[in-house]
Coordinates of C-alpha atoms and ligand atoms in Angstrom, one line a residue:
Chain P
M1346 CA -10.7 21.7 6.3
S1347 CA -8.2 18.8 5.9
D1348 CA -8.6 18.7 2.1
T1349 CA -4.9 18.1 1.8
W1350 CA -4.3 16.6 -1.6
V1351 CA -1.2 16.9 -3.6
D1352 CA -1.0 16.7 -7.4
G1353 CA -0.6 13.4 -9.3
N1354 CA 3.1 13.9 -9.7
G1355 CA 3.3 12.5 -6.2
L1356 CA 2.3 9.1 -7.6
A1357 CA 5.5 8.7 -9.7
G1358 CA 7.5 6.9 -7.1
A1359 CA 4.8 4.6 -6.0
L1360 CA 3.8 3.6 -9.5
R1361 CA 7.3 3.3 -10.9
E1362 CA 7.6 0.1 -8.9
L1363 CA 4.7 -1.5 -10.7
F1364 CA 5.0 0.0 -14.1
A1365 CA 8.1 0.3 -16.3
V1366 CA 6.8 3.5 -17.7
D1367 CA 6.1 6.9 -16.1
I1368 CA 2.4 6.5 -15.6
T1369 CA 1.8 10.1 -14.5
T1370 CA 1.9 11.2 -18.1
A1371 CA -0.7 8.6 -19.2
R1372 CA -4.1 10.0 -20.0
G1373 CA -7.1 8.3 -18.3
T1374 CA -10.9 8.8 -18.5
C1375 CA -13.0 9.1 -15.3
V1376 CA -15.7 6.4 -15.1
G1377 CA -17.8 8.8 -13.1
C1378 CA -17.9 11.9 -15.3
G1379 CA -15.9 11.2 -18.4
T1380 CA -13.2 13.8 -17.7
V1381 CA -10.1 13.0 -19.7
G1382 CA -6.7 14.0 -18.4
P1383 CA -3.2 13.0 -17.4
V1384 CA -2.7 10.9 -14.2
A1385 CA -0.6 13.8 -13.0
G1386 CA -3.8 15.9 -12.9
A1387 CA -5.5 13.7 -10.2
R1388 CA -6.0 14.8 -6.6
V1389 CA -4.0 12.4 -4.5
Y1390 CA -4.7 11.6 -0.9
T1391 CA -1.8 10.0 0.9
R1392 CA -2.6 10.5 4.6
A1393 CA -4.7 7.3 4.6
P1394 CA -4.1 3.5 4.8
G1395 CA -3.4 3.6 1.1
V1396 CA -3.1 6.1 -1.8
V1397 CA -6.3 7.4 -3.2
A1398 CA -6.4 9.4 -6.5
R1399 CA -9.5 11.4 -7.2
C1400 CA -10.9 13.0 -10.4
P1401 CA -10.3 16.8 -10.5
G1402 CA -13.7 17.0 -12.3
C1403 CA -16.1 15.1 -10.0
G1404 CA -14.0 14.0 -7.0
G1405 CA -14.8 10.4 -7.7
V1406 CA -12.1 7.8 -7.0
L1407 CA -10.0 7.0 -10.0
F1408 CA -7.7 4.5 -8.3
R1409 CA -6.5 3.2 -5.0
L1410 CA -3.1 1.8 -4.2
V1411 CA -2.2 -0.2 -1.1
R1412 CA 1.3 -1.0 -0.3
G1413 CA 1.9 -3.9 2.1
P1414 CA 5.4 -5.1 3.3
D1415 CA 5.7 -7.6 0.4
R1416 CA 2.7 -6.9 -1.8
A1417 CA 0.9 -4.0 -3.5
W1418 CA -2.7 -3.8 -4.6
L1419 CA -3.9 -1.5 -7.3
D1420 CA -7.5 -0.9 -8.1
L1421 CA -8.2 1.0 -11.3
R1422 CA -11.9 0.6 -11.5
G1423 CA -12.5 4.4 -11.6
V1424 CA -10.5 4.8 -14.8
T1425 CA -11.3 3.6 -18.3
C1426 CA -8.6 3.1 -20.9
L1427 CA -5.3 4.5 -19.9
E1428 CA -3.5 6.0 -22.9
I1429 CA 0.3 5.5 -22.3
Q1430 CA 3.1 7.1 -24.3
V1431 CA 5.6 4.5 -25.4
P1432 CA 8.8 4.7 -27.5
D1433 CA 8.2 4.9 -31.3
S1434 CA 8.6 1.3 -32.6
G1435 CA 8.6 2.5 -36.2
Chain T
M308 CA -9.8 -1.3 28.1
G309 CA -7.0 1.1 28.9
I310 CA -7.3 4.2 30.9
V311 CA -4.1 6.1 30.1
S312 CA -1.8 6.6 33.1
R313 CA -0.7 10.2 32.9
G314 CA 2.2 9.4 35.2
F315 CA 4.6 8.8 32.4
G316 CA 4.5 12.4 31.4
G317 CA 3.2 11.7 27.9
R318 CA 6.4 9.8 26.9
R319 CA 5.9 6.8 24.8
S320 CA 6.0 3.7 27.0
S321 CA 5.0 0.4 25.7
R322 CA 6.2 -1.5 28.8
A323 CA 3.2 -0.2 30.8
V324 CA 0.5 -1.0 28.3
N325 CA -0.6 -4.0 26.3
L326 CA -0.6 -3.0 22.7
P327 CA -1.6 -5.3 19.7
P328 CA 1.4 -6.6 17.8
G329 CA 3.2 -4.1 15.6
Q330 CA 1.5 -1.1 17.1
Y331 CA 3.1 2.0 18.8
L332 CA 1.5 4.5 21.1
V333 CA 0.6 8.0 20.2
E334 CA -0.7 10.9 22.4
D335 CA -2.1 13.0 19.6
F336 CA -5.0 12.0 17.4
P337 CA -3.8 11.5 13.8
V338 CA -6.2 12.4 11.1
L339 CA -6.4 10.0 8.1
S340 CA -8.7 10.6 5.2
A341 CA -9.1 9.1 1.7
G342 CA -10.7 12.2 0.4
P343 CA -12.0 15.7 1.2
T344 CA -13.7 16.1 4.5
P345 CA -17.5 16.2 3.9
L346 CA -19.2 19.1 5.7
V347 CA -22.5 17.7 6.6
N348 CA -25.4 20.1 7.4
L349 CA -27.2 18.9 10.5
G350 CA -30.4 20.1 9.0
S351 CA -30.1 17.5 6.2
W352 CA -28.2 14.8 8.1
T353 CA -29.9 11.4 8.3
F354 CA -28.8 8.0 9.5
T355 CA -30.5 5.0 8.0
V356 CA -30.5 1.3 8.8
R357 CA -31.8 -0.8 5.9
S358 CA -32.6 -4.5 6.1
E359 CA -31.8 -7.1 3.4
T360 CA -35.4 -6.8 2.3
G361 CA -35.2 -3.1 1.8
E362 CA -37.1 -2.1 4.9
A363 CA -35.5 1.2 6.2
Q364 CA -35.4 3.0 9.5
E365 CA -34.2 6.6 9.4
W366 CA -33.3 9.1 12.1
N367 CA -32.8 12.8 11.5
W368 CA -30.4 14.7 13.8
A369 CA -32.9 15.7 16.4
Q370 CA -34.2 12.1 16.5
F371 CA -30.7 10.8 16.8
L372 CA -29.9 13.1 19.7
A373 CA -33.0 11.9 21.5
L374 CA -31.8 8.3 21.5
P375 CA -30.2 7.0 24.7
H376 CA -26.5 7.8 24.6
E377 CA -23.7 6.0 26.4
S378 CA -20.2 7.2 27.5
I379 CA -17.5 4.9 26.2
T380 CA -13.7 4.9 26.9
V381 CA -11.9 2.8 24.5
D382 CA -8.5 2.2 22.8
L383 CA -8.1 2.8 19.1
H384 CA -5.8 0.8 16.8
C385 CA -5.1 2.2 13.3
V386 CA -3.8 -0.2 10.7
T387 CA -1.1 2.4 9.9
K388 CA 0.3 1.2 13.3
W389 CA -0.5 3.9 15.8
S390 CA -2.6 3.2 18.8
K391 CA -4.3 5.8 21.0
L392 CA -5.5 4.6 24.5
G393 CA -8.3 5.7 26.7
T394 CA -10.3 7.8 24.2
A395 CA -13.6 9.1 25.6
W396 CA -16.7 9.1 23.4
E397 CA -20.4 9.5 23.6
G398 CA -22.7 7.8 21.2
V399 CA -25.7 5.5 20.6
S400 CA -25.1 1.7 20.8
L401 CA -25.8 -0.2 17.6
D402 CA -27.9 -2.5 19.9
T403 CA -30.3 0.4 20.2
L404 CA -30.1 1.4 16.5
L405 CA -30.7 -2.2 15.3
S406 CA -33.2 -3.2 17.9
D407 CA -36.3 -2.8 15.8
V408 CA -34.9 -4.2 12.6
A409 CA -36.2 -7.6 11.6
S410 CA -33.3 -9.4 9.8
S411 CA -31.6 -12.7 9.3
A412 CA -28.6 -11.1 7.6
E413 CA -25.1 -11.9 8.7
F414 CA -23.2 -9.0 7.2
V415 CA -23.4 -5.2 6.9
L416 CA -22.0 -2.7 4.5
V417 CA -21.5 0.7 6.2
S418 CA -21.6 3.8 4.0
A419 CA -20.5 7.3 4.8
Y420 CA -21.1 10.8 3.5
G421 CA -18.3 11.3 0.9
G422 CA -18.7 7.8 -0.4
Y423 CA -16.5 5.7 1.9
T424 CA -17.6 2.1 2.7
T425 CA -16.6 -0.6 5.0
N426 CA -18.0 -4.1 5.7
L427 CA -18.3 -6.1 8.9
P428 CA -20.1 -9.2 10.2
L429 CA -23.4 -8.0 11.8
E430 CA -22.4 -9.7 15.1
D431 CA -19.5 -7.3 15.4
L432 CA -21.9 -4.4 15.8
L433 CA -24.0 -6.1 18.5
D434 CA -23.7 -6.9 22.2
G435 CA -22.1 -3.6 23.3
K436 CA -19.2 -3.7 20.8
A437 CA -20.1 -0.7 18.5
W438 CA -21.6 2.7 18.6
V439 CA -22.5 5.7 16.4
A440 CA -20.6 8.4 18.2
D441 CA -21.4 12.1 18.0
R442 CA -19.2 13.4 20.8
Y443 CA -15.4 13.0 21.5
D444 CA -13.6 14.2 24.6
G445 CA -16.6 16.1 25.9
E446 CA -17.3 18.0 22.7
A447 CA -19.3 17.7 19.5
L448 CA -17.3 15.4 17.1
S449 CA -15.3 17.6 14.8
P450 CA -15.5 17.0 11.0
E451 CA -11.9 15.8 10.7
H452 CA -12.6 13.1 13.2
G453 CA -15.8 12.1 11.5
G454 CA -18.5 14.5 12.8
P455 CA -21.4 15.0 12.9
A456 CA -21.3 11.2 13.7
R457 CA -19.0 8.3 13.0
L458 CA -19.1 4.6 13.6
L459 CA -17.0 3.3 16.5
V460 CA -16.0 -0.3 16.5
P461 CA -12.9 -0.3 18.7
H462 CA -12.2 -4.0 18.7
L463 CA -11.3 -3.8 15.0
Y464 CA -8.7 -1.7 13.1
L465 CA -9.9 1.9 12.9
W466 CA -10.7 1.9 9.2
K467 CA -13.8 -0.1 10.2
S468 CA -15.0 2.8 12.3
A469 CA -16.3 4.8 9.3
K470 CA -16.2 8.6 9.7
W471 CA -19.3 10.6 8.6
V472 CA -21.5 7.5 8.8
R473 CA -24.7 7.7 6.8
D474 CA -26.2 4.3 6.6
I475 CA -25.9 0.6 7.4
Q476 CA -27.1 -1.9 4.9
L477 CA -27.7 -5.4 6.2
L478 CA -26.7 -8.1 3.7
N479 CA -27.0 -11.8 3.3
N480 CA -23.7 -11.9 1.4
D481 CA -20.5 -10.2 2.5
E482 CA -19.5 -7.3 0.2
P483 CA -16.0 -5.8 0.6
G484 CA -15.7 -2.1 1.3
F485 CA -13.4 0.7 0.2
W486 CA -10.1 -0.7 1.7
E487 CA -11.2 -4.4 2.0
S488 CA -11.5 -4.6 -1.8
V489 CA -7.9 -3.4 -2.4
G490 CA -5.7 -5.4 -0.1
Y491 CA -6.8 -4.7 3.4
H492 CA -8.0 -7.6 5.5
N493 CA -11.7 -8.4 5.4
Y494 CA -12.1 -8.6 9.2
G495 CA -9.2 -6.6 10.6
D496 CA -8.6 -7.8 14.2
P497 CA -5.6 -5.9 15.5
W498 CA -4.8 -8.5 18.1
R499 CA -4.3 -11.1 15.4
E500 CA -2.6 -8.4 13.2
Q501 CA -5.0 -8.9 10.3
R502 CA -3.8 -6.0 8.2
Y503 CA -3.7 -7.4 4.7
W504 CA -5.4 -10.1 2.6
G505 CA -4.2 -13.5 3.8
D506 CA -2.9 -12.2 7.2
Ligands
ZN1737 ZN1 -14.8 12.5 -12.7

């Protein structure tokens, strides 16, 4: 039916505002089922009052992002431990 | 409660209608969804009201259809700023569904098939202000609009009118739902433009 998700690359713009790194390449673990994968692998629902990213393994909510006119809210309770690539400091 | 004047030929006209602040008029019925549309089998569908002490009352589909239904024509206001006037529904009043529940709770958490939740004060479901609707525009409610049945609380922003409604839990303490826990207003009165936390 209206199962119209796009892939997690669609998050890049929304999250660039909050994070200085490209978070779509970060790897997260789903709280619901333990699936580990890059944020870009999430199923993202944007035709909603906010952005909802769901686990490709179990469909559980990984995170929710709401953008108000002057504030944004990010709830990451569906993800444990994001692994984020950073420049080599050595 | 607005009955749409068809005399404007479907063109947007906010001068003729009284819309909440920041809203614009639509003629179509936008579909918003925070996840896949759950396809709920009528044979396994149930609707449950559970009191704060755990006492539950459950209806299956046949039992729900046998409850007295009302025809309602109401205006819808979505927090994403569209409003749709004069929508025609049929459903069962929450006054009917809650009439046999012994409770002193002040809050409810509404849950839906698919996992969506939303919270409201109990009083906002009573006195002819809320329904569980199973028909829209003369037909069975389609899945994309929340069928088999959805909550309808038209005096609040539409995210409170949970699609695919499954149960209502009465609570002594308020518990924020899916959107209320991530920035959206806990109450959501469109006439006071309560969109976000602190509005
Ligand atoms: Zn999962």
